[in-house]
Coordinates of C-alpha atoms in Angstrom, one line a residue:
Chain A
X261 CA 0.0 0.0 0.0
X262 CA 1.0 3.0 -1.0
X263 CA 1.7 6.2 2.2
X264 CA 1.3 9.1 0.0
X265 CA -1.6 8.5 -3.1
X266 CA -1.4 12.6 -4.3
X267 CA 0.6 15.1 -3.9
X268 CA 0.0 19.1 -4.5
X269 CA 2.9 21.5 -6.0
X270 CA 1.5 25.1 -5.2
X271 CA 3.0 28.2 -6.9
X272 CA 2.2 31.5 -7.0
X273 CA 0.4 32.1 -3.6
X274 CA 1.9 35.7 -3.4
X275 CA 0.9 36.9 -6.8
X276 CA 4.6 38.8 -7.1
X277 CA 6.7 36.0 -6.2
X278 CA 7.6 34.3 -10.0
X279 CA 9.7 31.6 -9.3
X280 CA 6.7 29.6 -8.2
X281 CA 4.3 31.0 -10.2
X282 CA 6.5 30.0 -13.3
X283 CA 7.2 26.9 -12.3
X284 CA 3.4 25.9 -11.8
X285 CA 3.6 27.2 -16.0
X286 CA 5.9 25.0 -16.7
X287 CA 4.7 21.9 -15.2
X288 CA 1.2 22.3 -16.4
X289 CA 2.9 22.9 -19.6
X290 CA 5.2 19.6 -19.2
X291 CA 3.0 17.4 -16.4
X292 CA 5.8 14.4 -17.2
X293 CA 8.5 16.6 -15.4
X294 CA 6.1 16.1 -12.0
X295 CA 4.6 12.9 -12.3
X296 CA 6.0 9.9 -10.2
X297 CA 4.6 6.2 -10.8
X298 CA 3.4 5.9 -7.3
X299 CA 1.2 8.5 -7.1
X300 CA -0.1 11.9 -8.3
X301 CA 0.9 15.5 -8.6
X302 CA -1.2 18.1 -8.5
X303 CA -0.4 21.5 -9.7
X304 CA -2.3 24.7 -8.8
X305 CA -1.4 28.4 -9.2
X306 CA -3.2 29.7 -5.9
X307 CA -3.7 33.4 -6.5
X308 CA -4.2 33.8 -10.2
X309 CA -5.9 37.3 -9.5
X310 CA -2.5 39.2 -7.9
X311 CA 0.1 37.4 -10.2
X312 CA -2.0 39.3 -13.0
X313 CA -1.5 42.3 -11.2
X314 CA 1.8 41.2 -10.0
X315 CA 1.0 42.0 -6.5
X316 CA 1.2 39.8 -3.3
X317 CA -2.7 39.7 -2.6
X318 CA -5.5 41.3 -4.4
X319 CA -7.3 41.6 -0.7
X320 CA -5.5 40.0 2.4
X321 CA -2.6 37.9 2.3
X322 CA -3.6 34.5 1.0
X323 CA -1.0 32.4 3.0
X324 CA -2.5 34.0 6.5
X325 CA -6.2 32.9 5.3
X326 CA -6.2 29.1 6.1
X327 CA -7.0 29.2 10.0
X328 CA -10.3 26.9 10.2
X329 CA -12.4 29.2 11.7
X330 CA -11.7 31.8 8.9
X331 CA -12.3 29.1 6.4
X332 CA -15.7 28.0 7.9
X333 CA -17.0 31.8 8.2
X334 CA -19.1 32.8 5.3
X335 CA -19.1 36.2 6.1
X336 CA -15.7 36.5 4.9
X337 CA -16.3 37.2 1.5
X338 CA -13.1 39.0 -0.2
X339 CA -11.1 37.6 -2.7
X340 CA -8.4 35.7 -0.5
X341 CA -10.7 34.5 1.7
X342 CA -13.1 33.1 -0.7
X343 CA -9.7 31.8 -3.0
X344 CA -9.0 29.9 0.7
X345 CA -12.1 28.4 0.8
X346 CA -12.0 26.8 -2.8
X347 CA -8.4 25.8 -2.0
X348 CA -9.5 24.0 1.1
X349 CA -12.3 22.4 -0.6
X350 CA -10.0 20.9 -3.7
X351 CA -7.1 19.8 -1.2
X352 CA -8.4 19.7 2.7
X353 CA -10.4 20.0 4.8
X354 CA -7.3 20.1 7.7
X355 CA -6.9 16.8 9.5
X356 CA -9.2 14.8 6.5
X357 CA -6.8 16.0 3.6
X358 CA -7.5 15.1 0.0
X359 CA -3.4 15.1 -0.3
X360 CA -0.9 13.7 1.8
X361 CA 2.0 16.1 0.8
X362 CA 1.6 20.3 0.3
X363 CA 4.9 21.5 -1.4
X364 CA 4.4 25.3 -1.6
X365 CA 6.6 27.7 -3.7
X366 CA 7.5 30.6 -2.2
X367 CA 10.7 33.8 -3.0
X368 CA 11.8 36.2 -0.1
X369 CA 13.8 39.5 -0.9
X370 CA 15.6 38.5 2.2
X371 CA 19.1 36.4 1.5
X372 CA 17.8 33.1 2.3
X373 CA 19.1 30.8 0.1
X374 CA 17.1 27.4 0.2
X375 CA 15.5 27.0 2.7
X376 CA 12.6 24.6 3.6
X377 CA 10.0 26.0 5.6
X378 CA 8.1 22.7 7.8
X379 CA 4.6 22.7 9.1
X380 CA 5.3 20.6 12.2
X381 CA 7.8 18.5 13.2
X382 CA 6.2 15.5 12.7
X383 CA 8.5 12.5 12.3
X384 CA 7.4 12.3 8.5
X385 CA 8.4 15.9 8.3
X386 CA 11.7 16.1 10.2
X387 CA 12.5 12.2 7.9
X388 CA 11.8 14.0 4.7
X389 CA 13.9 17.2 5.7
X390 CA 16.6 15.1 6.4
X391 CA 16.8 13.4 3.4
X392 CA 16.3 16.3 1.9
X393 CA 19.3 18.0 4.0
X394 CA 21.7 14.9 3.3
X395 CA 21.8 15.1 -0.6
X396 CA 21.5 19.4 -0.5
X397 CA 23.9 20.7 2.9
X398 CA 23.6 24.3 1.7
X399 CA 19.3 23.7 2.7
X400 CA 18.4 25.3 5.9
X401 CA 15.1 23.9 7.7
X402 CA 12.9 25.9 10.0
X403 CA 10.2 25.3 11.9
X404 CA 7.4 27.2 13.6
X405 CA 7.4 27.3 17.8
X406 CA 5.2 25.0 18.0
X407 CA 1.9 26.5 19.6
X408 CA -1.2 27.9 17.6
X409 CA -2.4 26.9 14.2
X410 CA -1.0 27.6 11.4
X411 CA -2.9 30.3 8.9
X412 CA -0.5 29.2 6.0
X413 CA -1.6 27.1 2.9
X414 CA 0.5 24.2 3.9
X415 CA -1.4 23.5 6.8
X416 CA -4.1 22.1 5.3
X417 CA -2.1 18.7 4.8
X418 CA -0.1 17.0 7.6
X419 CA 3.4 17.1 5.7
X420 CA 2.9 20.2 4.0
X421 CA 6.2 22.1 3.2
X422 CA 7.2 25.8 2.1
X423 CA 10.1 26.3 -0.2
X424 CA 11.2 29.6 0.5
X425 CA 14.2 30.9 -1.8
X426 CA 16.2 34.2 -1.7
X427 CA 17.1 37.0 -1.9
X428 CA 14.9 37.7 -5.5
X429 CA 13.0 40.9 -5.6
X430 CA 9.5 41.0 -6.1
X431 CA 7.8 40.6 -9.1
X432 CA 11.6 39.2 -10.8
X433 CA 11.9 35.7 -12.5
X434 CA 15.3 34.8 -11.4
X435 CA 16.7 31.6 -13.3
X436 CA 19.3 30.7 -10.7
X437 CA 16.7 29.9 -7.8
X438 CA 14.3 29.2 -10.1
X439 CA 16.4 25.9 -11.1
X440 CA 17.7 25.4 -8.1
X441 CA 14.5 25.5 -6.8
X442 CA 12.7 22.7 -9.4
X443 CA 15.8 20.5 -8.5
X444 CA 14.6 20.5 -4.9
X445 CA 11.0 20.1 -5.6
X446 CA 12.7 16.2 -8.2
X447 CA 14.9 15.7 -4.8
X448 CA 11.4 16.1 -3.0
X449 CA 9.4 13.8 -5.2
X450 CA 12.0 11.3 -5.8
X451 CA 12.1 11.0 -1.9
X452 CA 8.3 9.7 -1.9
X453 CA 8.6 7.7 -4.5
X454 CA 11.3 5.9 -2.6
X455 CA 9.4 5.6 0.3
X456 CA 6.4 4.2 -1.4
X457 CA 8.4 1.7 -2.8
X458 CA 9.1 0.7 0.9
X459 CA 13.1 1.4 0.9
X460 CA 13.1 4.6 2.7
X461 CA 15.9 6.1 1.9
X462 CA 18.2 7.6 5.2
X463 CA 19.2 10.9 5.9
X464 CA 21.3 12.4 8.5
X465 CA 20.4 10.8 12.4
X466 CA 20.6 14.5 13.2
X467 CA 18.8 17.7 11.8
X468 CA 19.8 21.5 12.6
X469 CA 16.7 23.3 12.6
X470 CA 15.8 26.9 13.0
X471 CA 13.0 27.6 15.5
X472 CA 11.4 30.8 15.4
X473 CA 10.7 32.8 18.5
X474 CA 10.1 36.2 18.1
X475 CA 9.5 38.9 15.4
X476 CA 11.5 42.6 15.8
X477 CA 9.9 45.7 14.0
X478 CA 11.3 48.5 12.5
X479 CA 12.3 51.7 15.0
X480 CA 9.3 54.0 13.9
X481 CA 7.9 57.4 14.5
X482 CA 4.7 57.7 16.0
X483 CA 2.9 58.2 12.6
X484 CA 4.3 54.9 12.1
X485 CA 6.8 55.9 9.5
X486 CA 10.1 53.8 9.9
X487 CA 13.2 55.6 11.5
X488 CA 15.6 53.0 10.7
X489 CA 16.7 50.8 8.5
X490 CA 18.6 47.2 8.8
X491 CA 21.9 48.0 9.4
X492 CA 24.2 47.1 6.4
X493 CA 26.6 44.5 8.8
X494 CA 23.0 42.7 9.2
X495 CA 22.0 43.0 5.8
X496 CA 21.8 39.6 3.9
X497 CA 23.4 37.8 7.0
X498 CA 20.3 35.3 7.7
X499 CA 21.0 32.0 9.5
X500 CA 24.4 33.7 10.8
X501 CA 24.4 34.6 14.6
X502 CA 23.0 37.8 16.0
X503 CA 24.9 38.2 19.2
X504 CA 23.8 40.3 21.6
X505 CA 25.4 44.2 21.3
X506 CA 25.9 43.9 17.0
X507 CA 24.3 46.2 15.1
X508 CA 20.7 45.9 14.0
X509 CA 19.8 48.7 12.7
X510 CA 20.9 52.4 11.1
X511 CA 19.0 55.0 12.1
X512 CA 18.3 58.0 9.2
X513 CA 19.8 60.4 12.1
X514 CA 23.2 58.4 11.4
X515 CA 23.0 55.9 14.9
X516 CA 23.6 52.4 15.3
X517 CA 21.2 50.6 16.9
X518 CA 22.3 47.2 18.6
X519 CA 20.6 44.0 19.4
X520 CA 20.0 43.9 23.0
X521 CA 18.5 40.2 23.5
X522 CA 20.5 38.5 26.2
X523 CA 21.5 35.2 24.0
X524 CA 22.8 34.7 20.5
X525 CA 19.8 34.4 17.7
X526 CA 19.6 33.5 14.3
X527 CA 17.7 35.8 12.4
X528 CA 15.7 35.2 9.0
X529 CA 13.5 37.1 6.9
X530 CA 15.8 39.9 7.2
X531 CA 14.5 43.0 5.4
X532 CA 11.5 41.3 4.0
X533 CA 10.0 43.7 1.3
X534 CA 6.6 42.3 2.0
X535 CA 6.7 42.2 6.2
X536 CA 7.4 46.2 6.4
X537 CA 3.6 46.3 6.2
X538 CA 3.4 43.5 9.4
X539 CA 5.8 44.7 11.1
X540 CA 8.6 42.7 11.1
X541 CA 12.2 43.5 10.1
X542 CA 13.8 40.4 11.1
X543 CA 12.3 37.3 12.5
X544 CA 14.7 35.6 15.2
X545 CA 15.3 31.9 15.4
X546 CA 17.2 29.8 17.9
X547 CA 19.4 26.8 16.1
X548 CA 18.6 23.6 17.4
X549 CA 20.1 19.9 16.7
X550 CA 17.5 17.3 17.2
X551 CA 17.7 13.7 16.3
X552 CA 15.7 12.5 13.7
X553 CA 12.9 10.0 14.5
X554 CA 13.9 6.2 13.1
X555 CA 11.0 5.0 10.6
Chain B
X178 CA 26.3 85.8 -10.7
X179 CA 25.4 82.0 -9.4
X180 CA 24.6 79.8 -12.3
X181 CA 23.1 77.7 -10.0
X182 CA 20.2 79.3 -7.5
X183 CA 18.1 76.2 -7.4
X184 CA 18.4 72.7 -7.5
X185 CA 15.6 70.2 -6.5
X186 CA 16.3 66.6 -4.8
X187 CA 13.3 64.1 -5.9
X188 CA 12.5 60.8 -4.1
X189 CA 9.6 58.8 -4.2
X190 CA 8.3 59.5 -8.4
X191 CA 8.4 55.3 -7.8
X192 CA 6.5 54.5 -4.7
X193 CA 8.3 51.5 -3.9
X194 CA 11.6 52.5 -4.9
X195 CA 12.7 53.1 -1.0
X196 CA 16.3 54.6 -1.3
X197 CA 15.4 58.0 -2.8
X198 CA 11.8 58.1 -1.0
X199 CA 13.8 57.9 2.5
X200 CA 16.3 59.9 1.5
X201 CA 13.6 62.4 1.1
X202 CA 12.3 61.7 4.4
X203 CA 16.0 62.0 6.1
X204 CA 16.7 65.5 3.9
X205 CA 13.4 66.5 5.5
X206 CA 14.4 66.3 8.9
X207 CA 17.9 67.5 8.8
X208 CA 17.4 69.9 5.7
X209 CA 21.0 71.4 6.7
X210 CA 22.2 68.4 5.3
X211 CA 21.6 69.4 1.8
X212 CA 21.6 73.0 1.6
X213 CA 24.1 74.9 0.5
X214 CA 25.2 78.4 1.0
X215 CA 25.1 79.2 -3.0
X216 CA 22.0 78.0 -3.6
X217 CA 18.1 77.1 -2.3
X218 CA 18.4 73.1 -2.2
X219 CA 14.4 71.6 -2.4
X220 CA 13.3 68.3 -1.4
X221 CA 10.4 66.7 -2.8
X222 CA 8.5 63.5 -2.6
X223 CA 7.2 63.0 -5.9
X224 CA 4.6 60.2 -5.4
X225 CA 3.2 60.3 -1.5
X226 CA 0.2 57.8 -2.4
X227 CA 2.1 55.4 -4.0
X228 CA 4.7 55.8 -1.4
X229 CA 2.0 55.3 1.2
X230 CA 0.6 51.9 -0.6
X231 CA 4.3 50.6 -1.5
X232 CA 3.4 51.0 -5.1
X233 CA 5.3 52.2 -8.2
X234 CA 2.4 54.2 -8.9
X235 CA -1.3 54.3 -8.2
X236 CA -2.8 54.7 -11.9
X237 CA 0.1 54.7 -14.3
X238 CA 3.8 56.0 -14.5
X239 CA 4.9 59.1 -13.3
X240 CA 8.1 58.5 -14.6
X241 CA 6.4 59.0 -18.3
X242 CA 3.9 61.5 -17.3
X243 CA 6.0 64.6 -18.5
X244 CA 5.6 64.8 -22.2
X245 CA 4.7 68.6 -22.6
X246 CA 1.4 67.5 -24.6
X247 CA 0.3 65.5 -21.9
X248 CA 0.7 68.5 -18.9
X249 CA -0.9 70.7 -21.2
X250 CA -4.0 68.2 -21.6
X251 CA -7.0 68.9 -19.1
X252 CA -8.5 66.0 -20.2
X253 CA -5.8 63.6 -18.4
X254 CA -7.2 63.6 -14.9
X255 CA -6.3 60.2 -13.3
X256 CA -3.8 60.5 -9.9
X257 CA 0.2 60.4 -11.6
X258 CA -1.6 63.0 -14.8
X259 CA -2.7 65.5 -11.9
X260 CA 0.2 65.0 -10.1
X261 CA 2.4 65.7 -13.1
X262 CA 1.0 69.0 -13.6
X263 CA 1.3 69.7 -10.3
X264 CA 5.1 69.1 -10.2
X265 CA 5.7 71.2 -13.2
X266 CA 4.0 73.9 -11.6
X267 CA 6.3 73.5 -9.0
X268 CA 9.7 72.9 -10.9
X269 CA 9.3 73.6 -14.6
X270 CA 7.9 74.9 -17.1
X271 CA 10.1 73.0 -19.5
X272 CA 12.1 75.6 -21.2
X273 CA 11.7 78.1 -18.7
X274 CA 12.6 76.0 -15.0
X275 CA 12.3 77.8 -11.9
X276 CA 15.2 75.0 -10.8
X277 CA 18.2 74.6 -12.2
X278 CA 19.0 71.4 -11.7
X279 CA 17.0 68.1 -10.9
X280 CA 18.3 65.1 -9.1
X281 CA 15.7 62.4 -9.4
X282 CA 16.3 59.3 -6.7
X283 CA 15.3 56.2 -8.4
X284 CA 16.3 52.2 -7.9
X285 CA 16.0 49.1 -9.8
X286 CA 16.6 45.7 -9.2
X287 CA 19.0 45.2 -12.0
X288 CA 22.9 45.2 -11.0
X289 CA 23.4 48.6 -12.5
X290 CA 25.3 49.7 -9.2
X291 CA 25.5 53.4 -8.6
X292 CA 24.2 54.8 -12.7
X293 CA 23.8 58.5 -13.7
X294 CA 21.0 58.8 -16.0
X295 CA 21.6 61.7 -18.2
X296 CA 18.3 63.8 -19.7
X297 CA 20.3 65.0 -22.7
X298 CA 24.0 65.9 -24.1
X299 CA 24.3 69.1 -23.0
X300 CA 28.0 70.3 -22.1
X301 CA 26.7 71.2 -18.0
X302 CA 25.1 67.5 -18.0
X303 CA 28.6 65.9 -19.3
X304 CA 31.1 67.9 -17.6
X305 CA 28.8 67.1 -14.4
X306 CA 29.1 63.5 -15.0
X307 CA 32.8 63.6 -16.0
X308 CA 33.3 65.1 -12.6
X309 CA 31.1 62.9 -10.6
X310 CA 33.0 59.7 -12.7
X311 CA 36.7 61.4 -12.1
X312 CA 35.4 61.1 -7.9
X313 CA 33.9 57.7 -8.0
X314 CA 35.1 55.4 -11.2
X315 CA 32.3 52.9 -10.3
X316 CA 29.5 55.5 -11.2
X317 CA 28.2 54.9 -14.9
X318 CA 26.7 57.0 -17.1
X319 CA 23.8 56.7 -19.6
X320 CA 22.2 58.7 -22.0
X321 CA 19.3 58.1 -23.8
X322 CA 19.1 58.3 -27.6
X323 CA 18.8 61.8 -28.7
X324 CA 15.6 62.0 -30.3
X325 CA 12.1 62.7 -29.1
X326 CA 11.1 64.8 -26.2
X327 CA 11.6 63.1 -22.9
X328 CA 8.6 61.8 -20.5
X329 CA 10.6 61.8 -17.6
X330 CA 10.3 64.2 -14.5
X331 CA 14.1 64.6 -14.8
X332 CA 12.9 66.5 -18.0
X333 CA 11.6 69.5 -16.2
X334 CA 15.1 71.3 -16.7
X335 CA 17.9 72.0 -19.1
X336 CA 20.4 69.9 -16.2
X337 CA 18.2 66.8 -15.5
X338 CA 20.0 63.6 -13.8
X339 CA 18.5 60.2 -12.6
X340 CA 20.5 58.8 -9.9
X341 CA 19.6 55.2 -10.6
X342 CA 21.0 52.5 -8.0
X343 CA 20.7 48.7 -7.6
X344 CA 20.2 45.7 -7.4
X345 CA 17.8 46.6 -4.6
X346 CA 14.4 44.4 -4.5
X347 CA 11.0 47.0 -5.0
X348 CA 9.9 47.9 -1.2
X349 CA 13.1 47.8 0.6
X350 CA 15.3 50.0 1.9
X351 CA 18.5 48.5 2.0
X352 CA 21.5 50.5 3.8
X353 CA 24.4 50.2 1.6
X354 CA 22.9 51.9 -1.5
X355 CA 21.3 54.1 0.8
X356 CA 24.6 55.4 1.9
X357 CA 26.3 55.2 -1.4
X358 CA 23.2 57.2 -2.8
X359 CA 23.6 60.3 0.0
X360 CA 27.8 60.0 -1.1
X361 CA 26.7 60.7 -4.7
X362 CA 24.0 63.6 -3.8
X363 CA 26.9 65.0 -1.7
X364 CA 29.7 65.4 -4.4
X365 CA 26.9 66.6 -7.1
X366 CA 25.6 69.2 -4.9
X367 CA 29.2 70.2 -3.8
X368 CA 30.3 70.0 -7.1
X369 CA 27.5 73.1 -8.0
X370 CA 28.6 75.2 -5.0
X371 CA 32.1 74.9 -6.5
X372 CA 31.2 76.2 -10.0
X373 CA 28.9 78.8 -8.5
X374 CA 32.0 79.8 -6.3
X375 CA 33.7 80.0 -9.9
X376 CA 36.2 77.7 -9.7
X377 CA 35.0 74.7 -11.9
X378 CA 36.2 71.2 -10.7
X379 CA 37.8 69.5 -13.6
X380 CA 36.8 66.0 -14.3
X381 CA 38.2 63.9 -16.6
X382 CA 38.6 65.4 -20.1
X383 CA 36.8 62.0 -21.8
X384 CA 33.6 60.5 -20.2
X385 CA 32.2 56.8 -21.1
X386 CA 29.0 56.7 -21.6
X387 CA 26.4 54.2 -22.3
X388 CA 23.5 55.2 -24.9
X389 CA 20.4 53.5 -25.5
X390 CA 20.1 51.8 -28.9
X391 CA 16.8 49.8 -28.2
X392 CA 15.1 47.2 -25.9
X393 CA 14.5 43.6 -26.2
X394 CA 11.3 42.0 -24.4
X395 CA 10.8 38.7 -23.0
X396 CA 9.8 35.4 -25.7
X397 CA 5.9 35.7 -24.9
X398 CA 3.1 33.1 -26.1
X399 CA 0.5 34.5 -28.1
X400 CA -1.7 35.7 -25.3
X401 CA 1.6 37.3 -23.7
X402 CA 2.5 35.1 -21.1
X403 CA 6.5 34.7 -21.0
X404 CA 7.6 31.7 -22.0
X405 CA 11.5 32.3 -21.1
X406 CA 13.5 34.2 -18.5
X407 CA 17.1 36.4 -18.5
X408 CA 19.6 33.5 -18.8
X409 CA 21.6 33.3 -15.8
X410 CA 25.0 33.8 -17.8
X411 CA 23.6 37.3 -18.2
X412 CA 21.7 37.5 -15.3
X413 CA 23.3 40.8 -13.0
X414 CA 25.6 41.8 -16.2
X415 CA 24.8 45.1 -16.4
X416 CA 27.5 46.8 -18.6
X417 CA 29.0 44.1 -19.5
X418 CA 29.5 43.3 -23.2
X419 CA 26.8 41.2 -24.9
X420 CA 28.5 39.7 -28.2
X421 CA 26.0 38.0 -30.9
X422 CA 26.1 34.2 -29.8
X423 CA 25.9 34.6 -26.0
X424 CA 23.1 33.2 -24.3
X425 CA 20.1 36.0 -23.6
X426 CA 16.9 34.0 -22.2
X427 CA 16.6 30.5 -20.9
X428 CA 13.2 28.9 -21.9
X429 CA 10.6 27.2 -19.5
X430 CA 11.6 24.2 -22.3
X431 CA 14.9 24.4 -20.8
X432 CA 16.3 25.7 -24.3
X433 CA 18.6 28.5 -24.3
X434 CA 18.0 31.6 -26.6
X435 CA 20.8 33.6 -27.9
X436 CA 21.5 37.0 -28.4
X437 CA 21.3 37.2 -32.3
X438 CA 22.5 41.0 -32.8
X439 CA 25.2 41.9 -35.4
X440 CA 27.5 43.7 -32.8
X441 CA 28.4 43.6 -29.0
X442 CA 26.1 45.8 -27.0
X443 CA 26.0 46.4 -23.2
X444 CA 22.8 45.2 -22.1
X445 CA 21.4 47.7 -18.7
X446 CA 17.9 47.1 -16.9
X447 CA 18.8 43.3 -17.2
X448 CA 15.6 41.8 -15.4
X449 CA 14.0 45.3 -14.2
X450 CA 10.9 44.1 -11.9
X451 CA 8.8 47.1 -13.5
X452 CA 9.6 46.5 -17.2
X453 CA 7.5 43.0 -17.1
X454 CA 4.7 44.9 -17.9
X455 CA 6.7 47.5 -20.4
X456 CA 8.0 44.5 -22.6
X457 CA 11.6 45.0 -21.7
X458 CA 13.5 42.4 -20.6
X459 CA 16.8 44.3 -21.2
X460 CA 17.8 47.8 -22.6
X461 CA 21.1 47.5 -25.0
X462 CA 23.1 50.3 -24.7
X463 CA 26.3 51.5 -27.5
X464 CA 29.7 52.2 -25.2
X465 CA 31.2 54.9 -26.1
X466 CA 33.7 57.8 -25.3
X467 CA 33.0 61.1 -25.7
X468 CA 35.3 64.4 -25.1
X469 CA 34.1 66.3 -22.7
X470 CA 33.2 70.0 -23.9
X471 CA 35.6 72.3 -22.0
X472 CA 33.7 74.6 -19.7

């Protein structure tokens, strides 16, 4: 018996984040390239609407719309929420999933290289992003602190993934990641249709994993208008340590302003064109090493 | 006599082009920064709504809103036309300025590092940019073809410049080319004090500049979808030398597409986020070198 019967590759659920959104093109214009013999692939553009306009979201960010209650509430009726709700329909409902893997495409203008955003840390997770970690070392793997639901697409399955590459500007088809990126997604696939066929294949015993834990904002005025920017020793340095005391950020009046936590973080998403509207300048992550769960 | 008793600074005429729009926003608080004692420095930001919703504009270009036709045409009401007219009120009429010289603050997220975009040949423009090259060899120069009017707010007056930086993602505002943007403003604005003082700095007495010859747009399918992106051997080559034979696009196919000119060109704007919709993948510019008019 086969564990995973269908698989879902989702692209282009920020409407300005091409590599993605081109590479759900592609495969619906080559479906070979994405089929395995041991089960099926799926391939759906989620927010057709903003990569016409070549915008994030048409309405409300569609990767912060997949919370259940928000899904079950009919009087949410805008664009995003009603693009959840049909999403949902074709590959949930959450915990009853209509796929057993979610591999969603996503681009950061922050320098994040690959990086494999998880769900969970489910066993089947942390086995696949080990795999996935043993054949690729430059892949970093994060993981959510585990507490309240997830709002994101990919939690609408039980392994559901994010492939999050950088840095790419918005609204920029960047060949580099965009191969790089479709090699992962084979490495991905090929990894399934191993296990299906029973011989799961081993990765490392161990997995580094970045756990986020908190979220820093731009310095800003009252009005809200940022007063600072990321300070250029901090710019493009995700996954490297933030100790406390380095700069963080460089204020328009000229100042250095320095990271006063008490331990050494890891941050991500740094400078994030699409988070100065949330909020967040830098998301922080501790590094952890866990051991892998034996199938 | 000053030859110089105005000059403008512009920020913001792309609402998510953050370097100049903050820059603006700095000059405004510390406006001792930028002035002068030979002349009235103004600071203006060009496009507040599409600032405010991180948008390069809000109904169409402002960049291209300038044609004299157009400002003179009461018909054209939509936000960037009425803003247009309102900026020329405040800085032109063409022909007959009430500033000297424009500085318009722009970004892009092609590797075009630290570019002057010329409005025209005049000997003030060059001998400018031969100074500003003879302070910083890493600044570039382009002109445009000399032909039809301009569009451009740069435009306005006689000594027009773009200060074009990158490669900066849309919506960020990222330190380094902050910084090297403010260096740049600061030897162009000292370099007009000096000639008004009557001492003209010399620069070199030949100037390389790059001149538009014509723009290429992406391989589209019929109902204009692309169907291949920048080829990552030219990806970030701004400047450099495109002979006939290199490699230009990569197709979704996986085929590459090569440049099929008759002569080298140096290929600028390589992968320009806001050009998608203009049908420019790339601009290709002619090198050349020029003598520099003595002053």
């Amino acid at each position: 018996m086969n564990l995973i019967k269908r698989v879902a590759i989702v692209g282009g659920t920020h409407g300005n984040e091409f590599t993605g959104a081109y590479l759900i093109k592609k495969f619906e214009q080559y479906p070979e390239l994405v089929q395995r013999s041991s089960f099926e692939t799926l391939t759906l553009l989620a927010n057709p609407k903003a990569f016409a306009a070549t915008r994030r979201y048409i309405d409300q960010d569609l990767n912060r719309a997949f919370l259940t209650q928000d899904l079950q509430n009919s009087t949410l009726s805008d664009y995003e929420a009603l693009q959840a709700k049909t999403i949902a329909q074709q590959l949930g409902p959450k915990g009853n999933a209509q796929v057993d893997v979610i591999i969603d495409l996503h681009s950061t203008t922050a320098n994040m290289g690959l990086s494999l955003l998880l769900a969970n840390r489910s066993p089947a997770s942390l086995q696949l992003a080990s795999y996935v970690s043993s054949i690729n070392p430059l892949v970093k793997v994060c993981s959510p602190h585990p507490e309240s639901e997830s709002a994101g697409l990919r939690s609408l399955c039980d392994l559901g993934l994010v492939i999050e590459v950088g840095a790419i500007a918005q609204g920029v088809l960047d060949a580099y990641w965009f191969l790089k990126t479709e090699e992962l997604i084979h490495t991905i696939l090929d990894y399934l249709q191993t296990c299906n066929q029973g011989t799961y294949p081993i990765g490392e015993s161990s997995l580094t994993l970045y756990e986020t834990i908190a979220t820093i904002d731009y310095p800003r005025r009252a009005a809200g208008e940022i007063q600072a920017m990321i300070h250029p020793d901090l710019q493009g340095r995700d996954y490297e340590p933030l100790n406390p005391g380095d700069p963080m950020f460089l204020g328009l009046d000229g100042q250095t302003i320095v990271y006063e936590g008490r331990s050494t973080v890891y941050p991500i998403f740094i400078n994030e064109a699409a988070y100065y509207e949330k909020g967040i300048a830098l998301t922080l992550t501790q590094k952890q090493t866990i051991n892998v769960p034996k199938i």
